[in-house]
XYZ file of C-alpha atoms in Angstrom:
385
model
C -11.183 -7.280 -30.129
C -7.359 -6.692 -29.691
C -6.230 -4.070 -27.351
C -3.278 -2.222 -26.986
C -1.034 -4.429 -24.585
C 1.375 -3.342 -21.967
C 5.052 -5.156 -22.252
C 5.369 -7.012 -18.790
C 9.484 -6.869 -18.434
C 11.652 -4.328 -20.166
C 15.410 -4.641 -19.389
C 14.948 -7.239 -16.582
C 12.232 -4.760 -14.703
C 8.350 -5.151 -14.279
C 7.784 -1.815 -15.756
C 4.384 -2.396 -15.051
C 4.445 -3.269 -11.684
C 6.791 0.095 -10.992
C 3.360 1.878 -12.505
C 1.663 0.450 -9.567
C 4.249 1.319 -7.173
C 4.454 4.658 -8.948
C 0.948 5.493 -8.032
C 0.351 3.748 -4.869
C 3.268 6.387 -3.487
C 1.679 9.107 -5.440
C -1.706 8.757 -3.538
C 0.072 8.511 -0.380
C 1.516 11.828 -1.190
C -1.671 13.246 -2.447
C -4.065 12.269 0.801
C -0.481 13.568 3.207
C -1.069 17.155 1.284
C -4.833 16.767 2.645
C -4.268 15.312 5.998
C -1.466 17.591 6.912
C -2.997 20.663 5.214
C -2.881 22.636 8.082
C 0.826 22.214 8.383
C 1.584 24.750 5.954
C -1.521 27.008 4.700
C -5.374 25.350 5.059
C -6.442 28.037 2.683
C -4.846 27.668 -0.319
C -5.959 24.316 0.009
C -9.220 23.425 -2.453
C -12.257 21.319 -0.883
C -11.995 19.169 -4.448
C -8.741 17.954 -3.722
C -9.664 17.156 0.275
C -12.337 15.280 -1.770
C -10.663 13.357 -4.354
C -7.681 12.543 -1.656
C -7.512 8.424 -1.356
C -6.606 6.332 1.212
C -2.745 6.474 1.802
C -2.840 4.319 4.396
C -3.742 1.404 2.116
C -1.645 2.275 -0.044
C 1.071 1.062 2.231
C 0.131 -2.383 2.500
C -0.416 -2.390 -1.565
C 3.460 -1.836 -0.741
C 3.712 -4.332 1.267
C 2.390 -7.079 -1.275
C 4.651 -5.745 -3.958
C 7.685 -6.156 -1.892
C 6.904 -9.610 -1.145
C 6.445 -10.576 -4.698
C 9.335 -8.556 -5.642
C 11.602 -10.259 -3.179
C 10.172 -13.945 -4.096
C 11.064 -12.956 -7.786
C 14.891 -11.455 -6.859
C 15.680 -15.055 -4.835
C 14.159 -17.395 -7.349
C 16.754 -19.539 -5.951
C 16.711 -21.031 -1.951
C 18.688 -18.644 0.134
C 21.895 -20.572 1.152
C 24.189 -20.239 4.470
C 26.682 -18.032 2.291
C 24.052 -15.878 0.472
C 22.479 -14.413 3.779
C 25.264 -11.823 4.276
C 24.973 -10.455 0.094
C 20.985 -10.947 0.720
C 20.776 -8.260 3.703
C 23.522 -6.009 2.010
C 21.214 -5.573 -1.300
C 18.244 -5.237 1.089
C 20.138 -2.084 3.020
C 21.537 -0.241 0.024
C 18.050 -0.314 -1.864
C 16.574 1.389 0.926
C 18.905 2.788 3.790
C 21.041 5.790 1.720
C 17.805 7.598 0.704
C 16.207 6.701 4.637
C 19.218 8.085 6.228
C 19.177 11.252 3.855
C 15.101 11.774 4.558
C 15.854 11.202 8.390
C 18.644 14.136 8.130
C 16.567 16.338 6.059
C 13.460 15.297 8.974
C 15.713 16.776 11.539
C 17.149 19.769 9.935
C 12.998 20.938 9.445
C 12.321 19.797 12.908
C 9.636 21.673 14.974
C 9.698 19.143 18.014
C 12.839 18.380 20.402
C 13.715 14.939 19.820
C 16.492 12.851 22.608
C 19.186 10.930 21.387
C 17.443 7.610 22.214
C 14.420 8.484 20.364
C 17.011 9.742 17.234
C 19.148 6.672 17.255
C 15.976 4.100 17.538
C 14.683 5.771 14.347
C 18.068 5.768 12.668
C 18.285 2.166 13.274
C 14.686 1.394 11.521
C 12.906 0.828 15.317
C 10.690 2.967 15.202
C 7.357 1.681 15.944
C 8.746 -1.548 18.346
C 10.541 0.926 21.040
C 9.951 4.967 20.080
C 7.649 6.842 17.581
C 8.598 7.599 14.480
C 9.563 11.457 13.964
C 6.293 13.491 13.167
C 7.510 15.577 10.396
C 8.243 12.225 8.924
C 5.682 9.329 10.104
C 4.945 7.350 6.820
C 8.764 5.670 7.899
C 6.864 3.552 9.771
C 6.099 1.287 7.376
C 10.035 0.759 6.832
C 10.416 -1.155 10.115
C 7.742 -3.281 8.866
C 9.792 -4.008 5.302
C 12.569 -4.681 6.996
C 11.146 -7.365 9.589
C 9.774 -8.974 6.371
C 13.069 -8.827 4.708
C 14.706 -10.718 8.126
C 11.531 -13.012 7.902
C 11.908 -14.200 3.930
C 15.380 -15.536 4.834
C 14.071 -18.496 7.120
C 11.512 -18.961 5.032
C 13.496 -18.834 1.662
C 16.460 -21.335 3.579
C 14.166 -23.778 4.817
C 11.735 -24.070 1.656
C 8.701 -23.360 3.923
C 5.459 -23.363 1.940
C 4.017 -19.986 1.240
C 0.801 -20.946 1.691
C 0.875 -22.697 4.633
C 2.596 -19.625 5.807
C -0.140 -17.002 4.388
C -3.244 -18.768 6.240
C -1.110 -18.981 9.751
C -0.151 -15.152 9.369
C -3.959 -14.790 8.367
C -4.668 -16.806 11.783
C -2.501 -15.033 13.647
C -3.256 -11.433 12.505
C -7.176 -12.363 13.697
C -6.380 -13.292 17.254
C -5.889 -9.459 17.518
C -3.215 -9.989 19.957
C -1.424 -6.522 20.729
C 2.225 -5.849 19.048
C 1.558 -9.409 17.459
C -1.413 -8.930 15.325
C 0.013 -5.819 13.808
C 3.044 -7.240 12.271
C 1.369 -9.938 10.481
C -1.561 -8.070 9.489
C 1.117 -6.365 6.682
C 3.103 -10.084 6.994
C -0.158 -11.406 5.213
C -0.526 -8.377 2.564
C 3.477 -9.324 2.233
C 3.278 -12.971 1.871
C 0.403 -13.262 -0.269
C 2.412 -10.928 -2.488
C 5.493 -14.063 -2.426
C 2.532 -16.634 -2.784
C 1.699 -15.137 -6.209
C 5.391 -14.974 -7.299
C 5.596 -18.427 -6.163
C 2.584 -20.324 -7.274
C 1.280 -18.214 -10.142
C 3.464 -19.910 -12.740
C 2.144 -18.839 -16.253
C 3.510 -15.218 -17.283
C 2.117 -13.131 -20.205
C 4.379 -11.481 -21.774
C 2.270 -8.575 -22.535
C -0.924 -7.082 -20.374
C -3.846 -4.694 -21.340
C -3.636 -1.296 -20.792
C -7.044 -0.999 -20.068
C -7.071 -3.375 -17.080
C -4.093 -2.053 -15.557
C -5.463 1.448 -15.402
C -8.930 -0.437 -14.093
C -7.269 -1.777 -11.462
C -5.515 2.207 -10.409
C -9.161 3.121 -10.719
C -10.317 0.392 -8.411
C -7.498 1.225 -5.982
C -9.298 4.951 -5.402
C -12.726 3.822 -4.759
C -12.174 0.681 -2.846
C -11.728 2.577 0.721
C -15.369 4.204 0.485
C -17.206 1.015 -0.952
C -15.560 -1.062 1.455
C -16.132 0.810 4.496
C -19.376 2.243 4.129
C -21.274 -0.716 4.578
C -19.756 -1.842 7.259
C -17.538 -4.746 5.676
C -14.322 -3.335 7.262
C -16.083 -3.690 10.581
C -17.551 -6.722 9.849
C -13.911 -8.620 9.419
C -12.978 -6.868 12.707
C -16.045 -8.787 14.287
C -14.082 -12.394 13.432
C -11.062 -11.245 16.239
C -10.336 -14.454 18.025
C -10.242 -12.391 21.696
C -7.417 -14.835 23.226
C -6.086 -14.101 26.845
C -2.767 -13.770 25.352
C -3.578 -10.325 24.412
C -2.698 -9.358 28.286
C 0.979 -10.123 28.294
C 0.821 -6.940 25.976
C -1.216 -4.901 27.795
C 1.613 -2.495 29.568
C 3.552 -2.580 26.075
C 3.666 0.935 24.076
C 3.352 0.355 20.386
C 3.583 3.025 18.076
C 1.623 1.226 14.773
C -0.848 2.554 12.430
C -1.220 -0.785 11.722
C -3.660 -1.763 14.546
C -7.088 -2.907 12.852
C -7.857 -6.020 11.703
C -10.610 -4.987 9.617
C -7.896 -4.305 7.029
C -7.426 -7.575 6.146
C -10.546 -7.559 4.038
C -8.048 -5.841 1.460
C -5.814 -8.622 0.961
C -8.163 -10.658 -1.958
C -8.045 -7.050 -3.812
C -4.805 -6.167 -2.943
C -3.076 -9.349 -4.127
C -5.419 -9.545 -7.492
C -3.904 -5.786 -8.037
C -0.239 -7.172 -7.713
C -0.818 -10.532 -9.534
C -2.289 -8.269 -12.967
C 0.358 -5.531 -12.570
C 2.920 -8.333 -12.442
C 1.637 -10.339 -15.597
C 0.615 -13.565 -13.872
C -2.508 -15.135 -14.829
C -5.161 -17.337 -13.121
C -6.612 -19.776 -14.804
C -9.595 -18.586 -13.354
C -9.217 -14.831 -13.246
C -12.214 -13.068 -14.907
C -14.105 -15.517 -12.157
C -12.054 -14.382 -9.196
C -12.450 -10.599 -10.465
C -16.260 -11.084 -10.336
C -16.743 -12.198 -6.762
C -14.782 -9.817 -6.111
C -16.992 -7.242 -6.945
C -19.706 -9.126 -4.969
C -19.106 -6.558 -1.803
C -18.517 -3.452 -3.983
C -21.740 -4.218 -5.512
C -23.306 -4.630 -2.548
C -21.962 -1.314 -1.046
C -23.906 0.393 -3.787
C -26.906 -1.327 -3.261
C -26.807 -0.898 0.522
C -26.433 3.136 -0.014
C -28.949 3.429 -2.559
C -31.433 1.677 -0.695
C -30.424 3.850 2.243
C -31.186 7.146 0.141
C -34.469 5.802 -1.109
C -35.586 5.120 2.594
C -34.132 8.716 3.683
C -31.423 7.638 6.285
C -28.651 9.792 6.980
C -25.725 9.088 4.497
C -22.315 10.692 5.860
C -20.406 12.439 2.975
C -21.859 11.360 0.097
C -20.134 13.470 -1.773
C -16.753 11.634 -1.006
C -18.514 8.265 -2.020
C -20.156 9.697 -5.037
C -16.675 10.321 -6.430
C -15.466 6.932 -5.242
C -18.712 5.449 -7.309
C -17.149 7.575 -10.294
C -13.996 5.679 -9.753
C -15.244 2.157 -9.330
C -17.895 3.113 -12.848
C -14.568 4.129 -15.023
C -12.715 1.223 -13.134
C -15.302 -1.430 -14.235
C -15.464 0.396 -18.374
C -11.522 0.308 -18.702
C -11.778 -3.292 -17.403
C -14.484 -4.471 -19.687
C -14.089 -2.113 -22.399
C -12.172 -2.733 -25.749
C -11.782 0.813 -27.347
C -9.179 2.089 -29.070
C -9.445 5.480 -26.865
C -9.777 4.036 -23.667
C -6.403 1.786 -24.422
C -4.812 5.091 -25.838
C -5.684 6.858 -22.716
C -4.379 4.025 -20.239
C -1.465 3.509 -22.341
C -0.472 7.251 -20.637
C -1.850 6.455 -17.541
C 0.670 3.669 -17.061
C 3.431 5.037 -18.818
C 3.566 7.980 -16.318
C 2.967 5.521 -13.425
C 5.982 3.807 -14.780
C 8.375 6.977 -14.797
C 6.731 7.499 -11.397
C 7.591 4.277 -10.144
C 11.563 5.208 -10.887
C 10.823 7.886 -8.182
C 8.722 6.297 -5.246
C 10.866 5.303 -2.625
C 12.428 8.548 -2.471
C 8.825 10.494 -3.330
C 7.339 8.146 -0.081
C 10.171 8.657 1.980
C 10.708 12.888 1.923
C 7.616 14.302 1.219
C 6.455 15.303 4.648
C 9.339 16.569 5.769
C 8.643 18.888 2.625
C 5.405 19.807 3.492
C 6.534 20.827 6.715
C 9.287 22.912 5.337
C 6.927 24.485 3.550
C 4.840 25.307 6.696
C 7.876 27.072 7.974
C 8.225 29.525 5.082
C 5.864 32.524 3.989
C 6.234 35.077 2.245
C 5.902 38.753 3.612
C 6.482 41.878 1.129
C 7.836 39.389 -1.260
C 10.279 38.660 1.485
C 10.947 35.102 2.072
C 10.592 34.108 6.178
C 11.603 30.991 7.940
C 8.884 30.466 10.599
C-alpha cells in the first residue's frame, strides 16, 4: 500500500534531515530542563517530564553523524590547495556569530568568576583540550569537537583518503581507550560514518515515508534504556584494547563528556538514522533494520524474564515508557495507514521548522535556564537573584 512520502530536497536542503536535527536539539533541550531542574525551581517541575526526558547526550553524537554527511555532501568535489581558505571561512560563519553571541549572553548570566585564560580558551572553541567549558553553558563542548572534524575532513577530502578505511581505524583507535585520544575519535567515528554514507550510499530516493522517519524519532527515545539495561553498553566497554600508551596521558586534564567507549554501540543505529533521514537507500535495508533490532529485542526479553524471576528492576517506570517508544517506533515503521502517515507527516514537518532553529536552540538554552534561576517573582515584583 502507498504511503504518504516525505520530499527528500526542497530548494537545495534535506528538509528531512533538518527534522532530525530539529529534534535531536529539541531532546537535548528537553533532558537540560530535567537535569538542570534545580537551577531555577525543582518544584514546578513534573515527575512525567523527568520521566519522559531522553538522552541528550546521544543526541550529540546523532549531531555528529549529520555533520559529517552534511559536510561530505557540501564538498562533493576534492578540496583543492586554493579552496581550503573559502572551506574554513563557510565553516566559521555557519557556526561562530551565534557561538560568540551564546558565549556573551553565558557571561552576562554568569554565577561563577571565570579568568581571562579560561574566557579566551572558550572564545577560541578550546574548551575541553586546555579549560572547561563555562557551566551555565556546557553543551559547547561538543563545538570543539565539530570543529576538529571540520580541520580533519580537509586532509582527508585533499588527499582522496578512503572513508572506510578511515571509519574502522577511528573505530580501532576509539577502543584502545587511550586518554584525550579515544575521546576524539569516539565522535570522529559517529562523524565519519556519517561522510561514509554520503560517500558510498549512491542511490537517492527522491521521496521517503513519513511513517519511517517518525519511526526512526521514536527509536531515537527508547534506544538509551533498551540499550543500557542489559548491559550492552557495558559490554562494548569490555572490548577496550588496555595499551600502555594510555600513561603518557595520565597527568593530562581533559574536560570531555565524551569519555566511554561503550557509546560506540550507537554508531550502527545512529548512522541507519542519518542514512533514512537523508534519503539514501541500502540495497539491503529492511535486512540491516532487522538485526538491528536483534539487541533491542533482546533487552526486552532479558527484563521480562527478570520480572518473572522477581529480581530487582531499577526504574521500570523510565523503561516502560522507553518500551512505549520502541512499540509505536516499530508500528509507524511497519505500518501502512493513512492516519499514522497523516500523523508523521506533522511530526516531521514541525521537526523540519525546528531544524531552521537548532544551532541557535542547542547553543543558548542553558544559559536561559539559568537566567531563569536568577529571577522570581515576589508580590508580583520581578527580582534578579
Amino acid at each position: 500500500p502507498n504511503q504518504m512520502q516525505a520530499t527528500v530536497v526542497k530548494k537545495g536542503i534535506n528538509t528531512n534531515l533538518e527534522a532530525l536535527r530539529g529534534y535531536a536539539a529539541l531532546f537535548v533541550v528537553f533532558n537540560h530542563i530535567e537535569a538542570l531542574r534545580l537551577a531555577f525551581d525543582a518544584r514546578y517541575l513534573p515527575k512525567a517530564v523527568v520521566m519522559l526526558a531522553p538522552n541528550g547526550h546521544l543526541c550529540v553524537l546523532v549531531f555528529f553523524g549529520l555533520s559529517g554527511y552534511v559536510s561530505s555532501i557540501s564538498n562533493q568535489q576534492n578540496i583543492k590547495r586554493g579552496d581550503i581558505g573559502n572551506y574554513i571561512k563557510k565553516r566559521l560563519v555557519r557556526i561562530y556569530p551565534i557561538y560568540l553571541i551564546a558565549l556573551a549572553v553565558t557571561l552576562l548570566i554568569a554565577i561563577n568568576h571565570y579568568t581571562g585564560w579560561v574566557i579566551a580558551a572558550n572564545f577560541l572553541m578550546l574548551q575541553v583540550l586546555l579549560v572547561p567549558p563555562f557551566i551555565e553553558n556546557g553543551p559547547t563542548w561538543s563545538l570543539h569537537y565539530e570543529v576538529i572534524y571540520y580541520l580533519l575532513f580537509i586532509p582527508i577530502s585533499f588527499f582522496r583518503v578512503n572513508g572506510l578505511w578511515i571509519l574502522l581505524v577511528s573505530f580501532i583507535l576509539a577502543l584502545m581507550n587511550i586518554p584525550v585520544v579515544s575521546s576524539y575519535f569516539i565522535g570522529f567515528t559517529f562523524w565519519i560514518g556519517g561522510l561514509c554514507i554520503a560517500q558510498y550510499v549512491g542511490k537517492k530516493n527522491e521521496q521517503v515515508s513519513f511513517n519511517r522517519l517518525a519511526a526512526m524519532l521514536f527509536l531515537l527515545l527508547a534506544i538509551d534504556q533498551l540499550i543500557s539495561r542489559p548491559g550492552l553498553y557495558a559490554a562494548v566497554s569490555q572490548l577496550s584494547l588496555h595499551l600502555p600508551l594510555g600513561g603518557l596521558f595520565k597527568n593530562v586534564t581533559f574536560y570531555s563528556p565524551l569519555t566511554n567507549i561503550g557509546e560506540l554501540i550507537y554508531v550502527p543505529y545512529f548512522l541507519f538514522f542519518v542514512l533514512v533521514f537523508s534519503g539514501r537507500k541500502l540495497r539491503y535495508e529492511r535486512t540491516i533494520f532487522i538485526i538491528l533490532q536483534a539487541p533491542l529485542l533482546y533487552s526486552l526479553m532479558f527484563t521480562v524474564y527478570g520480572i518473572i524471576s522477581h529480581r530487582p528492576q531499577p526504574s521500570l517506570a523510565a523503561y516502560f515508557i522507553s518500551v512505549t517508544y520502541y512499540a509505536i517506533s516499530m508500528l509507524l515503521w511497519w505500518a501502512a495507514l493513512d492516519l499514522t502517515s497523516h500523523i508523521s507527516r506533522r511530526i516531521i514537518n514541525v521537526g523540519t521548522w525546528l531544524g531552521g532553529l537548532s544551532y541557535a536552540m542547542y547553543i543558548i538554552h542553558v544559559p536561559i535556564l539559568y537566567a531563569l534561576g536568577r529571577v522570581t517573582f515576589i508580590n508580583n515584583s520581578l527580582v534578579l537573584n
